Amino acid sequence: MSALEDRIDEIRAQGRAALIGYLPVGYPDVDTSIAAVVAMVEAGVDIVEVGPPYSDPMMDGPVIQHAAATALERGVRVDDTFRAVRAAADAGAQALVMSYCNLMLSRGYDRFAADLRAAGGVGVITPDLTPDTGQEWIDAARAHEVDTIFLAAPSTTRERMHLTVGASRGFVYATSLMGVTGERASVGDAAAQVVAAARDAGAARVCVGLGVSTGAQAAQVATYADGVIVGSAFVKALGDGGDLAALKAKVAELAAGVRGDA
Amino acid sequence: MTGSLQQAPGPFFGEFGGRFVPEALMAALDELTDAYEKARIDPVYTDELTRLALEYTGRPSIVTEVPRFARHAGGARVWLKREDLNHSGSHKINNVLGQALLTKRLGKQRVIAETGAGQHGVATATAAALMDLECVIYMGEEDTERQALNVARMRLLGAEVIPVATGTRTLRDAINEAFRDWVANVDTTNYVFGTAAGPHPFPAMVRDFQRVISVEAREQMLERGGLPDAVLACVGGGSNAIGSFDAFLDDDSVRLIGCEAAGDGVDTGRHAATLTGGRPGILHGSRSYILQDEEGQTQPSHSISAGLDYPGVGPEHTWLHSIGRAEYWPVTDAEAMDAFRLLCRTEGILPAIESSHALAGAITLGKELGPDATLLVTLSGRGDKDVQQAAEWFDMLPGGDA
C-alpha cells in the first residue's frame, strides 16, 4: 500500500470522498501558484495535483490552456513543479503531478520519478500516456515507489479497463465525459458507469475528474467515487490576479460537497 | 518479400511511432485501425478507391521532363511527378478519398481535419462534398491570413473553417484543436488526418494512400529508361515524401531525399527542419523528432510555406533517417523561392511553395551529380494558392516598383 492509497482509505473511513485539487504551476506566476497550492490545502484539499505547463495541452479546455500559456510566457520551468510539490507535501497534502509525457520523457522518466520522490511527491497522472505505451515510465515509477495513475474514459472497453486498472497505483482516474478539461453544467451518468466498470475490473480506488465545479456536483460524485478531482474551477477562481481568497472560498465549497454538505 | 522496407505496418517504425494519446481516443483509434485493416483487403472498398482515383482525381498523374529547368541543375535529367495536376490541386486528395470512404464504412457522418497551407483542408472539404459528410476544418489564424483564398475555397465547398487563435496560430495548434474536437465528438466524427504523422494507424495508413505516387512513378521511370538516381520530395509532416519513397525503398541504387523547410536558415533558429535541428520526443500522438527546447516544450517553427511550417515530422521518416535509408536536406525560404521562379520561367509550371523546396534540392543535387544523373522530383501541389505570397516576395504587385 502506498501513502496515497493509505490516505484515500483513511478518508473513506471517515465516510466521505477525498477532494483532489489541480493547479498549473506558474499561473499567474510561480510564487503565487505555490502560495495557491498551500491555500488549497488549508481550505480543505486532501490531495494536490500540480501540472507543469506544456506548450501543446491537447486534453485541456480554454481555462487551463490560458493558464499554461500565461505561465510559459512568464518563463515557468519544470523544476518549479517540484518546488510546488514540496510546498504541497509540507502543507500536509499528498502531492501528485499531472504531466503531458513529453516533459517527462525530455527530463528522462527515471530522473523525473526520482526528482518527484525527492520533493516529497507520491504519484504521477499521465493524460497522454496509457499503459500500452507507458511501460518504460511504469518501470521507472516502480523503481522509485511513485504511483502511476492512468485515466479511464467512458469509451474505455472492458479489455482496456483491465489493462488500465492493472497498471494503476494509488487510484484510477475516471473521466466523467468525453471531452477536454473545463466546467460543465452537470456531471452525467457516464461518470458513475466508468467508476462501476473500473471497480468491476478490480480497482480498489477510483476518483472522478473533468467537469466538476460545484459543491452540489461534488456531493453527487462523492456518493459513488473515492475522490473528486477539480481543476478548471479552481484555476478560474485564482484567475490572472492570483485571488487566493476566491480560491479558498471555492475550495471550501467543494470540500463541503465531498462531505455531502452541499 | 523478406527484408522489404516497403509498407511497414506500424505502430512502431524502429523506436519511432506508437500511440501516445488520451485514453478516451484509444477505442476510436482501435476501431479505425480495424476498419482500415478490413477495408484494404476488401474489393468493394479498393475498387471504389481505384475508380475515384481514375474518374475523380485524374490518376495516374503524368511525369514531365523539364529540360530547360534542368540546365540550372547541372544538366541532369529531371522529371516531375505531377501531383499538382490532381483534382483539388495536390497530393492530399489521394489520402482524403481513402479516409472519407473509411468514414462512410464506420457509419460516421462528420469529418474534421487540420490544415496548414489549406491543401489538406481543401481536399477534405472536396471529399466531404462528394460523399455528403459534414465537414469542419481547423486552421491556424496566421495561416488563414496567409492563405485567405483557400479559406474561401473550403467555405465554397460547404465546409466550416474555424480559425485557431491559440499558441503559435499555425498548423500545430490546428492539430491540437482538432484533437480536442475529436475527443468530445468521437462517436459521430472521424478525424481525417492530413499527414503521415500522429498516432497509429495514421502514419502507416496515410503512407498507404499516398504510396500510389511512387508505385506509378517507378513504373513510369522504368518505361522511360530506368530507375532514377534519386527521388526528391518536400517534407513537412511528410505525406507526399513517404508516398514518393515507398515503392523505391528496396531499390538500393535510388537515393531518397526529403527536403525540409530551413526557413531563414537552420542556424538562425527560425526554421522547420525537424530532422536537421530537432531531437526525439513525443508530439501529437507519436514518438518522432521534434523541434523542442531542453525541457521538452515544442518550439515555434518558421517557414515561408504554411504546409511545411510544422515542428514535428512523421515517425517513418525519422526511422528512415535513423537507418540511413533516406537523407533529409534543409532548404531555405530563399532557395525555395528561387526554384519556384525558375520553374515558372523555364517550364511554364507554377509550383506550390512547399514543392519548391524539393525543386531546390534537385538543383543542388543535379549540380553535384552532373549530366549523367536522372532525378525524379515530386511536384506535390500547384502554386495557384501562393500567387499573392510569391508576388509579394518578388515585389511584383501593381503599385510596387513598376
XYZ file of C-alpha atoms in Angstrom:
664
model
C 0.000 0.000 0.000
C 1.314 3.395 -0.970
C 0.989 6.542 1.126
C -1.594 7.807 -1.343
C -3.661 4.627 -1.053
C -3.461 4.821 2.758
C -4.679 8.404 2.689
C -7.631 7.615 0.405
C -8.627 4.678 2.629
C -8.353 6.841 5.729
C -10.662 9.437 4.171
C -13.105 6.744 3.078
C -13.188 5.506 6.687
C -14.420 8.994 7.599
C -17.429 8.350 5.377
C -16.572 10.859 2.701
C -14.724 11.253 -0.587
C -11.316 12.862 -0.982
C -11.027 16.291 -2.578
C -8.265 16.444 -5.158
C -7.324 19.885 -6.421
C -5.370 20.668 -9.593
C -3.379 23.821 -10.344
C -0.895 24.534 -13.126
C 2.487 25.658 -11.825
C 3.464 29.220 -12.698
C -0.010 30.697 -13.025
C -0.373 33.582 -12.655
C 3.304 33.457 -11.592
C 5.460 30.840 -9.874
C 5.361 32.251 -6.340
C 1.614 32.884 -6.418
C 0.949 29.402 -7.774
C 2.918 27.879 -4.908
C 1.045 30.048 -2.396
C -2.166 28.900 -4.085
C -1.223 25.244 -3.610
C -0.771 25.860 0.121
C -4.034 27.834 0.246
C -5.883 24.923 -1.359
C -4.593 22.558 1.308
C -5.529 24.986 4.110
C -9.040 25.304 2.683
C -9.684 21.570 2.546
C -7.987 19.858 -0.397
C -6.691 16.426 0.628
C -4.599 15.610 -2.408
C -2.867 18.152 -4.608
C -2.151 17.741 -8.312
C 0.253 20.211 -9.844
C 0.810 20.424 -13.558
C 3.920 21.635 -15.363
C 2.540 23.812 -18.185
C 3.083 22.310 -21.626
C 3.162 24.013 -24.993
C 0.611 21.648 -26.585
C -2.050 20.752 -23.997
C -4.242 18.538 -26.156
C -6.534 17.444 -23.296
C -7.200 20.902 -21.875
C -10.026 23.353 -22.414
C -9.725 27.151 -22.618
C -9.246 27.900 -18.871
C -6.227 25.646 -18.360
C -4.858 26.413 -21.843
C -4.845 30.092 -20.915
C -3.177 29.419 -17.574
C -0.494 27.238 -19.158
C 0.228 29.736 -21.916
C 0.493 32.562 -19.377
C 2.863 30.577 -17.198
C 5.077 29.643 -20.157
C 5.218 33.243 -21.346
C 6.418 34.198 -17.889
C 9.189 31.624 -18.021
C 7.984 28.760 -15.801
C 10.352 25.781 -15.713
C 9.745 22.098 -14.991
C 11.902 22.474 -11.860
C 9.228 24.811 -10.469
C 6.852 21.839 -10.470
C 8.972 20.112 -7.855
C 9.001 23.262 -5.711
C 5.204 23.214 -5.788
C 5.192 19.510 -4.938
C 7.410 20.220 -1.943
C 5.090 23.015 -0.775
C 2.023 20.774 -1.066
C 3.707 17.931 0.831
C 4.942 20.294 3.552
C 1.412 21.658 3.918
C 0.243 18.142 4.707
C -1.321 17.006 1.439
C -0.458 14.021 -0.696
C 1.252 15.602 -3.699
C 0.851 14.411 -7.284
C 1.981 15.686 -10.643
C -0.197 15.619 -13.746
C 2.058 15.927 -16.763
C 1.987 15.530 -20.512
C 4.525 12.860 -21.282
C 6.995 14.783 -23.445
C 8.097 16.863 -20.464
C 8.717 13.643 -18.532
C 10.476 11.968 -21.465
C 12.644 15.010 -22.050
C 13.859 15.001 -18.450
C 14.143 11.228 -18.559
C 11.459 9.060 -16.944
C 13.850 7.845 -14.280
C 15.066 11.286 -13.315
C 11.508 12.631 -13.346
C 10.404 9.946 -10.881
C 13.481 10.467 -8.705
C 13.034 14.253 -8.618
C 9.371 13.883 -7.717
C 10.162 11.483 -4.917
C 12.927 13.750 -3.602
C 10.439 16.627 -3.475
C 8.030 14.560 -1.397
C 5.659 13.679 -4.258
C 3.895 10.333 -4.376
C 2.407 9.843 -7.839
C 2.016 10.988 -11.426
C -1.111 11.249 -13.571
C -0.366 10.857 -17.278
C -3.144 12.185 -19.532
C -1.448 11.238 -22.815
C 0.363 8.099 -21.748
C -1.575 4.834 -21.437
C -0.271 1.532 -20.067
C 0.283 0.121 -23.596
C 2.965 2.681 -24.425
C 3.864 3.536 -20.856
C 5.925 0.531 -19.784
C 9.213 2.456 -19.588
C 7.516 5.019 -17.373
C 5.892 2.339 -15.224
C 9.267 0.667 -14.667
C 10.874 3.965 -13.634
C 7.981 4.849 -11.326
C 8.008 1.443 -9.627
C 11.754 1.723 -9.044
C 11.234 4.997 -7.166
C 7.982 3.967 -5.465
C 5.984 6.567 -7.343
C 2.318 5.729 -8.026
C 1.239 5.523 -11.681
C -2.250 6.916 -12.160
C -3.833 6.209 -15.539
C -7.076 7.526 -16.980
C -10.215 5.574 -17.823
C -12.867 7.116 -20.078
C -16.488 6.428 -20.978
C -15.147 4.927 -24.217
C -12.759 2.540 -22.443
C -13.501 -1.029 -23.422
C -13.675 -3.876 -20.930
C -10.337 -5.217 -22.085
C -8.661 -1.823 -21.819
C -10.208 -1.243 -18.401
C -8.423 -4.333 -17.107
C -5.164 -3.058 -18.588
C -5.676 0.375 -17.031
C -6.649 -0.874 -13.608
C -3.803 -3.385 -13.609
C -1.196 -0.724 -14.346
C -2.578 1.938 -11.983
C -1.316 2.505 -8.452
C -2.858 4.964 -5.997
C -6.154 5.288 -7.825
C -7.746 5.096 -11.248
C -8.671 8.481 -12.727
C -12.154 8.130 -14.210
C -13.003 10.894 -16.676
C -16.649 11.814 -16.351
C -17.207 12.585 -20.001
C -15.753 12.555 -23.470
C -14.006 15.871 -23.837
C -11.345 18.226 -22.551
C -10.960 19.847 -19.127
C -13.414 22.577 -18.166
C -16.557 23.274 -16.185
C -19.829 21.638 -17.213
C -23.406 22.357 -16.191
C -23.851 18.821 -14.908
C -21.918 15.619 -14.343
C -23.699 12.983 -16.375
C -24.397 9.312 -15.805
C -21.265 8.306 -17.668
C -19.090 9.059 -14.634
C -20.869 6.540 -12.415
C -20.652 3.971 -15.184
C -16.902 4.441 -15.617
C -16.419 4.082 -11.858
C -18.506 0.914 -11.797
C -16.600 -0.539 -14.748
C -13.281 0.233 -13.058
C -14.436 -1.446 -9.856
C -15.633 -4.474 -11.836
C -12.129 -4.697 -13.279
C -10.702 -4.773 -9.759
C -9.910 -1.149 -8.980
C -9.827 -0.540 -5.237
C -9.845 3.257 -5.532
C -11.457 5.341 -8.261
C -11.589 9.123 -8.413
C -13.622 11.200 -10.867
C -12.424 14.219 -12.804
C -13.414 16.511 -15.697
C -16.302 18.907 -15.430
C -16.757 19.027 -11.638
C -17.004 22.635 -10.457
C -19.687 22.982 -7.768
C -20.290 21.657 -4.263
C -23.503 20.006 -5.425
C -21.711 18.158 -8.231
C -19.007 17.066 -5.779
C -21.636 15.770 -3.367
C -23.255 13.768 -6.137
C -19.949 12.267 -7.347
C -18.924 11.527 -3.724
C -21.813 9.077 -3.461
C -20.051 6.620 -5.783
C -16.388 7.674 -6.110
C -13.471 7.672 -3.680
C -12.328 11.109 -4.730
C -13.473 14.169 -6.630
C -10.940 15.926 -8.854
C -11.372 19.643 -9.509
C -9.185 21.681 -11.846
C -10.629 24.381 -14.071
C -12.970 25.758 -11.387
C -10.003 26.363 -9.064
C -7.866 27.831 -11.830
C -10.707 30.181 -12.764
C -11.195 31.251 -9.142
C -7.479 32.004 -8.800
C -7.505 33.937 -12.068
C -4.956 36.241 -13.660
C -4.972 38.309 -10.473
C -3.986 35.387 -8.220
C -7.008 35.757 -5.918
C -6.198 33.388 -3.030
C -9.352 34.326 -1.100
C -11.580 33.437 -4.046
C -9.655 30.185 -4.485
C -10.097 29.274 -0.810
C -13.811 30.047 -0.974
C -14.192 27.754 -3.997
C -12.182 25.009 -2.298
C -14.350 25.320 0.833
C -17.477 24.883 -1.294
C -16.097 21.716 -2.880
C -14.736 20.439 0.466
C -18.250 20.703 1.897
C -19.518 18.901 -1.206
C -17.296 15.845 -0.761
C -18.637 15.637 2.806
C -22.186 15.634 1.479
C -22.849 19.111 2.915
C -23.551 20.920 -0.335
C 9.302 -10.142 -49.846
C 11.600 -10.842 -46.921
C 13.509 -7.854 -45.667
C 11.447 -5.375 -47.643
C 11.197 -1.901 -46.173
C 8.002 -1.164 -48.117
C 4.640 -0.695 -46.434
C 5.969 -1.113 -42.893
C 2.864 -1.786 -40.824
C 3.448 0.233 -37.652
C 2.551 1.018 -34.930
C 6.311 1.374 -34.448
C 8.949 2.124 -37.063
C 12.080 1.149 -35.193
C 11.696 3.036 -31.930
C 9.501 5.727 -33.510
C 5.738 5.969 -33.920
C 3.318 4.389 -31.473
C 0.195 5.850 -29.984
C 0.587 8.439 -27.228
C -2.926 9.805 -26.835
C -5.583 10.231 -24.149
C -7.324 7.001 -23.180
C -10.596 8.484 -24.461
C -9.289 8.216 -28.044
C -7.889 4.694 -27.801
C -11.148 2.937 -28.662
C -11.693 5.158 -31.704
C -8.133 4.550 -32.931
C -8.587 0.807 -32.456
C -11.873 0.973 -34.357
C -10.251 2.959 -37.169
C -7.290 0.571 -37.355
C -9.607 -2.406 -37.507
C -11.847 -0.834 -40.167
C -8.821 0.052 -42.267
C -7.267 -3.415 -41.992
C -10.519 -4.920 -43.251
C -11.140 -2.306 -45.934
C -7.700 -2.529 -47.517
C -8.299 -6.159 -48.482
C -11.993 -5.726 -49.357
C -12.501 -5.374 -53.142
C -15.683 -3.327 -52.581
C -13.539 -0.679 -50.910
C -10.395 -0.938 -53.012
C -12.334 -0.967 -56.318
C -14.199 2.172 -55.298
C -10.953 3.880 -54.341
C -9.413 2.900 -57.676
C -12.466 4.179 -59.548
C -12.296 7.509 -57.724
C -8.572 7.794 -58.482
C -9.299 7.234 -62.175
C -12.515 9.165 -62.662
C -12.354 11.863 -59.976
C -8.727 12.610 -59.112
C -7.472 12.046 -62.658
C -4.876 9.383 -61.942
C -2.409 8.242 -62.946
C -0.680 11.589 -62.745
C 1.830 12.148 -65.536
C 5.577 12.609 -65.319
C 7.017 15.604 -67.164
C 10.643 16.047 -68.138
C 11.827 19.622 -67.547
C 14.994 20.160 -69.644
C 15.054 23.970 -69.522
C 14.820 23.859 -65.726
C 17.427 21.076 -65.650
C 20.054 23.282 -67.319
C 20.194 25.072 -63.948
C 20.568 21.737 -62.157
C 23.947 20.703 -63.532
C 22.399 19.440 -66.760
C 20.989 16.346 -65.044
C 17.796 14.853 -66.461
C 14.940 15.999 -64.224
C 11.446 14.558 -64.215
C 8.497 15.885 -62.229
C 5.787 13.638 -60.835
C 2.788 15.839 -61.378
C 0.620 15.575 -58.249
C -0.172 19.243 -58.858
C -2.481 18.129 -61.678
C -4.714 16.117 -59.356
C -8.248 17.337 -58.800
C -8.161 19.901 -55.983
C -4.534 20.724 -56.721
C -2.274 18.498 -54.677
C -1.402 15.013 -53.485
C -3.697 15.471 -50.482
C -6.721 14.136 -52.370
C -5.134 10.644 -52.538
C -5.290 10.326 -48.767
C -8.550 12.116 -48.200
C -10.613 9.950 -50.542
C -9.353 6.860 -48.720
C -10.180 8.247 -45.286
C -13.551 9.697 -46.333
C -14.607 6.341 -47.766
C -13.498 4.774 -44.500
C -15.617 7.304 -42.596
C -18.662 6.074 -44.515
C -17.793 2.487 -43.623
C -17.551 3.472 -39.955
C -21.083 4.890 -40.238
C -19.968 8.351 -39.155
C -21.468 11.500 -40.684
C -18.980 14.164 -39.707
C -15.312 14.706 -40.550
C -12.817 17.109 -39.024
C -9.364 17.973 -40.290
C -6.451 20.283 -39.644
C -4.809 22.256 -42.383
C -1.679 24.354 -42.747
C -1.484 25.795 -46.255
C -5.069 24.774 -46.852
C -4.306 21.967 -49.284
C -5.469 19.240 -46.935
C -8.445 21.340 -45.844
C -9.488 21.896 -49.430
C -9.063 18.211 -50.230
C -11.097 17.193 -47.171
C -13.840 19.713 -47.981
C -13.865 18.333 -51.531
C -14.276 14.733 -50.415
C -16.904 15.743 -47.832
C -18.956 17.482 -50.516
C -18.621 14.443 -52.788
C -19.636 11.971 -50.093
C -22.194 14.079 -48.238
C -20.315 14.450 -44.954
C -20.466 17.360 -42.544
C -17.012 18.955 -42.531
C -15.164 21.171 -40.043
C -11.628 22.383 -40.781
C -9.296 23.758 -38.112
C -6.719 26.224 -39.413
C -4.251 28.411 -37.529
C -5.269 32.054 -37.617
C -1.912 33.065 -39.083
C -2.437 30.538 -41.865
C -5.974 31.768 -42.576
C -4.387 35.174 -43.162
C -1.583 33.995 -45.456
C -3.879 31.561 -47.296
C -7.137 33.529 -47.384
C -8.152 32.228 -50.801
C -8.052 28.645 -49.598
C -10.305 29.580 -46.669
C -12.856 30.926 -49.126
C -12.429 27.827 -51.251
C -13.195 25.495 -48.346
C -16.263 27.568 -47.468
C -17.445 27.455 -51.087
C -17.238 23.676 -50.858
C -19.537 23.753 -47.844
C -17.031 23.272 -45.033
C -16.945 25.246 -41.824
C -13.481 26.755 -41.262
C -12.550 27.515 -37.650
C -9.519 29.796 -37.201
C -7.391 28.702 -34.240
C -6.072 31.663 -32.243
C -4.151 29.783 -29.546
C -0.416 29.159 -29.306
C 1.558 29.928 -32.448
C -1.666 30.173 -34.518
C -0.324 27.693 -37.097
C -0.677 24.052 -38.137
C 0.440 22.624 -34.818
C -2.283 24.498 -32.927
C -4.833 23.465 -35.539
C -3.923 19.834 -34.810
C -4.317 20.387 -31.040
C -7.756 21.879 -31.596
C -8.831 19.094 -33.959
C -7.853 16.520 -31.334
C -9.904 18.432 -28.724
C -12.914 18.335 -31.029
C -12.366 14.643 -31.726
C -12.175 13.600 -28.087
C -15.527 15.323 -27.451
C -17.282 14.052 -30.595
C -15.662 10.744 -31.348
C -18.999 8.889 -31.515
C -20.117 10.806 -34.589
C -16.877 12.111 -36.004
C -13.846 10.791 -37.861
C -10.609 12.731 -37.833
C -9.223 12.820 -41.367
C -5.570 13.337 -40.542
C -3.627 15.077 -43.288
C -0.122 13.803 -42.962
C 1.873 10.672 -42.219
C 2.307 11.614 -38.572
C 0.104 11.383 -35.467
C -0.871 8.218 -33.584
C -1.140 4.780 -35.179
C -2.772 3.991 -37.622
C -2.317 7.384 -39.299
C 1.384 7.195 -40.278
C 1.016 3.785 -41.953
C -2.474 4.415 -43.351
C -1.689 7.819 -44.856
C 1.513 6.350 -46.338
C -0.506 3.554 -47.932
C -2.917 6.056 -49.504
C -0.015 8.179 -50.817
C 2.017 5.211 -51.986
C 0.308 5.430 -55.371
C 2.726 8.285 -56.160
C 5.803 6.053 -56.091
C 4.086 2.986 -57.496
C 3.095 4.943 -60.603
C 6.326 6.926 -60.814
C 8.539 3.842 -60.572
C 6.668 2.230 -63.460
C 6.774 5.454 -65.466
C 10.522 5.845 -64.982
C 11.203 2.211 -65.927
C 9.253 2.817 -69.167
C 11.481 5.831 -69.825
C 14.816 4.084 -69.492
C 15.287 3.046 -65.895
C 15.160 3.904 -62.257
C 16.179 7.435 -61.311
C 19.350 8.049 -59.329
C 17.377 9.956 -56.730
C 13.839 10.779 -55.691
C 13.243 14.150 -54.045
C 10.172 15.415 -52.206
C 9.425 18.127 -49.684
C 8.825 17.175 -46.041
C 6.612 18.908 -43.521
C 4.746 16.117 -41.757
C 5.945 14.110 -44.731
C 2.974 12.512 -46.507
C 3.919 13.254 -50.120
C 7.528 12.319 -49.373
C 6.721 8.979 -47.767
C 4.321 8.258 -50.655
C 7.076 9.191 -53.114
C 9.650 6.979 -51.386
C 7.780 3.811 -50.502
C 7.918 1.820 -53.767
C 11.604 2.771 -54.160
C 12.643 1.726 -50.646
C 14.053 -1.613 -51.782
C 15.861 -0.136 -54.815
C 19.220 0.391 -53.158
C 20.564 2.398 -56.114
C 17.904 5.083 -55.675
C 18.765 7.853 -53.227
C 15.764 9.195 -51.347
C 15.975 12.830 -50.314
C 13.463 14.685 -48.212
C 13.712 18.472 -48.374
C 12.837 20.161 -45.093
C 11.971 23.825 -44.663
C 15.017 25.644 -43.314
C 13.200 28.999 -43.205
C 15.716 31.781 -42.595
C 18.432 29.131 -42.101
C 18.796 26.333 -39.546
C 21.414 28.311 -37.604
C 19.004 31.266 -37.152
C 16.569 29.178 -35.114
C 13.778 30.351 -37.460
C 13.116 27.156 -39.399
C 11.019 23.994 -39.599
C 13.804 21.494 -40.389
C 12.876 18.931 -37.768
C 15.248 16.108 -38.715
C 18.137 18.534 -39.138
C 17.566 20.579 -35.999
C 15.342 18.505 -33.699
C 15.673 15.578 -31.315
C 13.459 12.651 -30.245
C 10.258 13.322 -28.344
C 6.501 12.852 -28.353
C 4.158 15.274 -30.108
C 0.652 14.781 -31.474
C 0.459 11.152 -30.544
C 3.692 9.650 -31.792
C 7.356 9.427 -30.943
C 9.499 11.094 -33.563
C 11.805 14.077 -33.935
C 10.528 17.412 -32.646
C 11.788 20.966 -32.554
C 11.780 21.469 -28.802
C 13.651 23.251 -26.068
C 15.754 21.453 -23.452
C 12.684 20.894 -21.234
C 10.520 19.362 -23.971
C 8.392 22.390 -24.829
C 7.649 22.488 -28.539
C 9.401 25.390 -30.223
C 7.751 27.632 -32.791
C 8.694 26.707 -36.328
C 9.089 29.042 -39.262
C 8.768 28.594 -42.984
C 7.508 30.740 -45.832
C 5.463 27.690 -46.704
C 2.480 27.162 -44.403
C 2.324 23.489 -45.412
C 5.851 22.797 -44.129
C 5.617 25.043 -41.074
C 5.429 22.243 -38.525
C 7.815 21.422 -35.638
C 7.331 17.650 -35.966
C 7.781 15.034 -38.695
C 6.246 11.639 -39.430
C 7.804 8.744 -37.487
C 8.596 6.653 -40.564
C 10.817 9.464 -41.870
C 12.628 9.584 -38.548
C 13.163 5.853 -38.832
C 14.410 6.051 -42.446
C 16.732 8.841 -41.308
C 17.991 6.773 -38.366
C 18.810 3.725 -40.501
C 20.341 5.875 -43.238
C 17.916 4.838 -45.995
C 16.775 8.402 -46.664
C 18.544 11.758 -46.419
C 16.952 14.949 -45.205
C 18.259 18.239 -46.512
C 17.436 21.707 -45.226
C 16.233 24.188 -47.885
C 15.825 27.861 -47.001
C 12.921 30.136 -47.913
C 15.169 31.988 -50.361
C 16.391 28.805 -52.082
C 12.826 27.540 -52.404
C 11.565 30.819 -53.853
C 14.406 30.939 -56.389
C 13.451 27.434 -57.508
C 9.788 28.484 -57.613
C 10.543 31.330 -60.007
C 12.901 29.214 -62.069
C 10.276 26.546 -62.751
C 7.699 29.219 -63.642
C 10.023 30.909 -66.114
C 11.693 27.882 -67.707
C 8.797 25.449 -67.913
C 5.576 27.389 -67.512
C 4.676 25.388 -64.413
C 3.699 27.239 -61.240
C 4.598 25.003 -58.277
C 3.378 25.178 -54.698
C 5.934 26.834 -52.423
C 6.046 23.567 -50.463
C 7.050 21.597 -53.573
C 9.577 24.292 -54.496
C 11.717 23.062 -51.603
C 12.114 19.741 -53.444
C 12.923 21.606 -56.675
C 15.665 23.486 -54.832
C 17.037 20.178 -53.573
C 17.118 18.911 -57.176
C 19.123 21.955 -58.287
C 21.729 21.242 -55.601
C 21.867 17.511 -56.306
C 21.949 17.969 -60.088
C 24.960 20.252 -59.761
C 26.633 17.625 -57.580
C 25.925 14.650 -59.861
C 26.128 16.292 -63.311
C 24.548 15.419 -66.658
C 24.601 11.630 -66.258
C 22.158 11.735 -63.371
C 18.400 11.279 -63.553
C 16.322 12.914 -60.824
C 12.659 12.425 -60.042
C 11.009 15.269 -58.137
C 7.513 15.064 -56.718
C 5.635 18.243 -57.521
C 3.197 17.768 -54.672
C 0.945 20.734 -55.391
C 0.253 23.660 -57.649
C 1.072 27.236 -56.758
C -2.213 28.987 -57.519
C -2.783 29.403 -53.784
C 0.656 31.010 -53.451
C 0.346 33.742 -56.082
C -0.247 36.561 -53.606
C 2.608 35.487 -51.342
C 5.047 34.920 -54.206
C 4.128 38.228 -55.822
C 4.894 39.962 -52.537
C 8.189 38.085 -52.179
C 9.297 39.154 -55.669
C 7.713 42.594 -55.361
C 5.523 42.087 -58.423
C 2.217 43.521 -57.249
C 0.830 46.592 -59.038
C 1.974 49.741 -57.251
C 5.220 48.015 -56.317
C 8.392 49.026 -58.118
C 6.752 49.233 -61.558
